């Protein structure tokens, strides 16, 4: 049973559009929510992360929105570019439980030129 | 820059073979992790280690074992490879932020 559910599994967006990937979690003890980006042939790399005491975090074109009451968080990629084409994973962890990450199933994003 | 290297990018093994996957990190991190990545299932934790000679089971440890004799090196062992262990294997290190190696794509025939 996946503790972090991610949708959609795949996403196609036109260049310049907004890409939105959603995640939902069940364990209210999670206190750290990172997003990882993975290009073909590479391991995942941390893209952006949020803690539950804030509702939004923005870094450049990437924004995490966090809804604690709904136990949901999402990644928004503004002005999507072909170079953003990758697989994105949301994750969650608990600080006093070894910081082990629980990952969502991943979203394969393709940005068409 | 953190560097995490994995011994092989691609590996083909036969059913029943013993398989060793090695991971080396250069950041002096205590924590090291082994995941497998399968389409639609994301990354699932197999084992992790928080110190030399220490190991803890993750979510899917069945069919795997690990070894951590030195701080920088964490090995994943498939005692008797089976076809359902065909997957991408990723090693990671770090604390809150994890740094991943490039992965080993293992095919068991």
Short mmCIF file of C-alpha atoms in Angstrom, two decimals:
data_model
loop_
_atom_site.label_atom_id
_atom_site.label_comp_id
_atom_site.label_asym_id
_atom_site.label_seq_id
_atom_site.Cartn_x
_atom_site.Cartn_y
_atom_site.Cartn_z
CA UNK A 1 0.00 0.00 0.00
CA UNK A 2 1.53 3.23 -1.17
CA UNK A 3 1.62 5.85 1.53
CA UNK A 4 2.25 8.58 -1.05
CA UNK A 5 0.05 8.58 -4.13
CA UNK A 6 1.11 10.59 -7.16
CA UNK A 7 -0.83 11.62 -10.23
CA UNK A 8 -0.84 11.70 -13.16
CA UNK A 9 1.51 8.94 -14.25
CA UNK A 10 2.32 10.83 -17.43
CA UNK A 11 1.80 14.37 -18.60
CA UNK A 12 2.24 16.15 -21.90
CA UNK A 13 2.42 19.95 -21.87
CA UNK A 14 3.12 22.49 -24.56
CA UNK A 15 6.16 24.73 -24.23
CA UNK A 16 5.24 27.74 -22.13
CA UNK A 17 2.39 25.97 -20.38
CA UNK A 18 1.97 25.05 -16.72
CA UNK A 19 2.74 21.52 -15.58
CA UNK A 20 0.94 20.36 -12.45
CA UNK A 21 1.71 17.14 -10.58
CA UNK A 22 -0.23 16.15 -7.49
CA UNK A 23 0.57 14.00 -4.49
CA UNK A 24 -1.49 12.83 -1.53
CA UNK A 25 -0.21 11.25 1.65
CA UNK A 26 -1.76 9.36 4.52
CA UNK A 27 0.71 9.50 7.39
CA UNK A 28 0.27 12.75 9.31
CA UNK A 29 3.68 12.25 10.91
CA UNK A 30 5.41 13.17 7.65
CA UNK A 31 7.20 16.49 8.10
CA UNK A 32 9.33 16.94 5.01
CA UNK A 33 8.10 16.84 1.43
CA UNK A 34 10.70 16.93 -1.34
CA UNK A 35 10.34 16.66 -5.08
CA UNK A 36 12.99 14.86 -7.10
CA UNK A 37 13.69 15.21 -10.81
CA UNK A 38 15.17 12.37 -12.83
CA UNK A 39 16.53 12.60 -16.37
CA UNK A 40 17.03 9.44 -18.45
CA UNK A 41 20.19 7.59 -17.47
CA UNK A 42 20.60 9.58 -14.28
CA UNK A 43 19.65 9.13 -10.67
CA UNK A 44 16.99 11.38 -9.14
CA UNK A 45 18.14 14.78 -7.88
CA UNK A 46 16.46 17.04 -5.34
CA UNK A 47 14.49 19.78 -7.06
CA UNK A 48 12.63 21.57 -4.29
CA UNK A 49 11.28 20.71 -0.84
CA UNK A 50 8.77 22.03 1.67
CA UNK A 51 7.96 21.62 5.33
CA UNK A 52 4.34 21.57 6.54
CA UNK A 53 4.57 24.89 8.37
CA UNK A 54 4.34 26.78 5.07
CA UNK A 55 1.69 26.55 2.37
CA UNK A 56 3.85 27.45 -0.61
CA UNK A 57 7.48 27.51 -1.66
CA UNK A 58 8.78 28.94 -4.89
CA UNK A 59 12.16 28.52 -6.54
CA UNK A 60 12.37 30.04 -9.99
CA UNK A 61 9.74 28.43 -12.19
CA UNK A 62 9.06 25.64 -9.68
CA UNK A 63 6.48 26.01 -6.92
CA UNK A 64 5.27 23.56 -4.28
CA UNK A 65 1.77 24.12 -2.91
CA UNK A 66 1.00 22.37 0.35
CA UNK A 67 -2.43 21.71 1.87
CA UNK A 68 -1.97 20.20 5.32
CA UNK A 69 -5.66 19.67 6.07
CA UNK A 70 -6.21 17.82 2.80
CA UNK A 71 -2.89 15.97 3.13
CA UNK A 72 -1.97 16.98 -0.39
CA UNK A 73 0.88 18.76 -2.07
CA UNK A 74 1.61 19.62 -5.65
CA UNK A 75 4.39 20.75 -7.95
CA UNK A 76 3.74 23.52 -10.45
CA UNK A 77 6.19 24.17 -13.25
CA UNK A 78 5.52 27.55 -14.81
CA UNK A 79 6.55 28.36 -18.38
CA UNK A 80 7.42 24.71 -18.97
CA UNK A 81 10.38 24.10 -21.27
CA UNK A 82 11.47 21.05 -23.28
CA UNK A 83 14.45 20.78 -20.92
CA UNK A 84 11.99 20.11 -18.09
CA UNK A 85 11.06 16.80 -19.73
CA UNK A 86 11.92 14.25 -17.06
CA UNK A 87 10.36 11.98 -14.47
CA UNK A 88 9.27 13.71 -11.27
CA UNK A 89 8.86 12.00 -7.92
CA UNK A 90 7.23 13.41 -4.83
CA UNK A 91 8.34 12.02 -1.50
CA UNK A 92 7.78 12.39 2.22
CA UNK A 93 9.77 11.63 5.32
CA UNK A 94 9.68 11.84 9.11
CA UNK A 95 12.53 13.64 10.83
CA UNK A 96 12.80 11.44 13.90
CA UNK A 97 12.47 8.21 11.94
CA UNK A 98 15.79 8.23 10.15
CA UNK A 99 14.66 10.62 7.41
CA UNK A 100 13.72 7.65 5.24
CA UNK A 101 11.94 8.82 2.13
CA UNK A 102 8.65 7.33 0.95
CA UNK A 103 8.26 8.02 -2.74
CA UNK A 104 5.24 8.45 -4.97
CA UNK A 105 4.96 6.43 -8.17
CA UNK A 106 6.46 9.09 -10.42
CA UNK A 107 5.19 11.27 -13.27
CA UNK A 108 6.79 11.25 -16.68
CA UNK A 109 6.58 14.79 -18.05
CA UNK A 110 7.04 15.60 -21.69
CA UNK A 111 7.13 19.24 -22.77
CA UNK A 112 6.50 19.63 -26.48
CA UNK A 113 8.30 22.44 -28.33
CA UNK B 1 29.82 18.04 -5.36
CA UNK B 2 28.64 14.82 -3.84
CA UNK B 3 29.64 11.84 -5.88
CA UNK B 4 27.84 8.50 -5.65
CA UNK B 5 29.16 5.83 -7.97
CA UNK B 6 27.69 2.43 -8.72
CA UNK B 7 29.81 -0.44 -9.96
CA UNK B 8 27.84 -1.19 -13.14
CA UNK B 9 25.37 0.69 -15.33
CA UNK B 10 23.99 -2.48 -16.95
CA UNK B 11 24.12 -6.05 -15.75
CA UNK B 12 22.67 -9.27 -17.15
CA UNK B 13 22.58 -12.31 -14.89
CA UNK B 14 21.03 -15.74 -15.00
CA UNK B 15 18.42 -17.05 -12.60
CA UNK B 16 20.05 -18.47 -9.49
CA UNK B 17 23.27 -16.49 -9.76
CA UNK B 18 24.61 -14.50 -6.85
CA UNK B 19 24.76 -10.84 -7.75
CA UNK B 20 26.74 -8.06 -6.11
CA UNK B 21 25.93 -4.39 -6.65
CA UNK B 22 28.37 -1.93 -5.16
CA UNK B 23 27.98 1.70 -4.25
CA UNK B 24 30.64 4.17 -3.17
CA UNK B 25 30.13 7.70 -1.84
CA UNK B 26 32.74 10.38 -1.25
CA UNK B 27 30.91 12.61 1.24
CA UNK B 28 31.59 10.80 4.50
CA UNK B 29 27.84 10.34 5.08
CA UNK B 30 26.68 7.93 7.72
CA UNK B 31 23.44 7.03 5.93
CA UNK B 32 23.35 4.97 2.77
CA UNK B 33 20.33 3.48 1.01
CA UNK B 34 19.44 0.94 -1.66
CA UNK B 35 16.25 1.37 -3.68
CA UNK B 36 14.73 -0.38 -6.62
CA UNK B 37 12.83 1.62 -9.22
CA UNK B 38 9.98 0.11 -11.21
CA UNK B 39 7.54 1.90 -13.53
CA UNK B 40 4.46 3.14 -11.71
CA UNK B 41 5.83 2.07 -8.31
CA UNK B 42 8.37 4.83 -7.83
CA UNK B 43 11.39 4.07 -5.67
CA UNK B 44 11.04 1.46 -2.99
CA UNK B 45 13.53 1.11 -0.16
CA UNK B 46 15.26 -2.26 0.08
CA UNK B 47 17.78 -1.68 2.86
CA UNK B 48 19.52 1.19 4.50
CA UNK B 49 22.55 1.60 6.74
CA UNK B 50 23.21 4.37 9.23
CA UNK B 51 26.74 3.31 10.15
CA UNK B 52 29.45 0.79 9.35
CA UNK B 53 28.26 -2.77 9.94
CA UNK B 54 24.75 -1.48 10.73
CA UNK B 55 21.80 -2.26 8.51
CA UNK B 56 18.04 -1.97 8.64
CA UNK B 57 15.39 -3.53 6.44
CA UNK B 58 13.37 -1.25 4.25
CA UNK B 59 10.00 -1.94 2.66
CA UNK B 60 11.02 -4.80 0.36
CA UNK B 61 14.06 -6.65 1.78
CA UNK B 62 13.01 -10.17 0.75
CA UNK B 63 15.57 -11.79 -1.53
CA UNK B 64 18.25 -9.20 -0.75
CA UNK B 65 21.02 -8.69 1.76
CA UNK B 66 23.53 -5.90 2.27
CA UNK B 67 27.04 -5.35 3.52
CA UNK B 68 28.68 -2.21 4.91
CA UNK B 69 32.26 -2.91 5.92
CA UNK B 70 33.52 0.63 5.24
CA UNK B 71 31.76 3.93 5.65
CA UNK B 72 32.01 4.87 1.99
CA UNK B 73 30.88 1.54 0.55
CA UNK B 74 27.47 -0.14 0.66
CA UNK B 75 26.86 -3.37 -1.21
CA UNK B 76 23.57 -4.96 -2.23
CA UNK B 77 23.56 -8.73 -2.63
CA UNK B 78 21.05 -10.88 -4.45
CA UNK B 79 21.75 -14.31 -3.00
CA UNK B 80 19.93 -16.18 -5.80
CA UNK B 81 18.73 -13.88 -8.54
CA UNK B 82 15.21 -14.34 -9.83
CA UNK B 83 13.44 -12.84 -12.83
CA UNK B 84 11.23 -10.70 -10.60
CA UNK B 85 14.37 -8.90 -9.45
CA UNK B 86 14.86 -7.44 -12.91
CA UNK B 87 14.80 -3.74 -12.16
CA UNK B 88 16.72 -0.50 -11.87
CA UNK B 89 18.71 -0.35 -8.62
CA UNK B 90 19.62 3.00 -7.14
CA UNK B 91 22.02 3.74 -4.33
CA UNK B 92 21.73 6.94 -2.31
CA UNK B 93 23.45 8.68 0.54
CA UNK B 94 22.66 11.66 2.71
CA UNK B 95 20.47 12.76 5.53
CA UNK B 96 17.38 14.84 4.77
CA UNK B 97 18.50 15.41 1.19
CA UNK B 98 19.50 12.21 -0.51
CA UNK B 99 22.06 12.05 -3.32
CA UNK B 100 21.62 9.27 -5.82
CA UNK B 101 23.98 7.30 -8.00
CA UNK B 102 23.21 6.81 -11.71
CA UNK B 103 21.63 3.41 -11.15
CA UNK B 104 22.29 -0.16 -12.27
CA UNK B 105 19.83 -1.70 -14.68
CA UNK B 106 19.79 -5.39 -13.80
CA UNK B 107 18.22 -7.98 -16.08
CA UNK B 108 17.80 -11.51 -14.76
CA UNK B 109 17.11 -14.08 -17.48
#
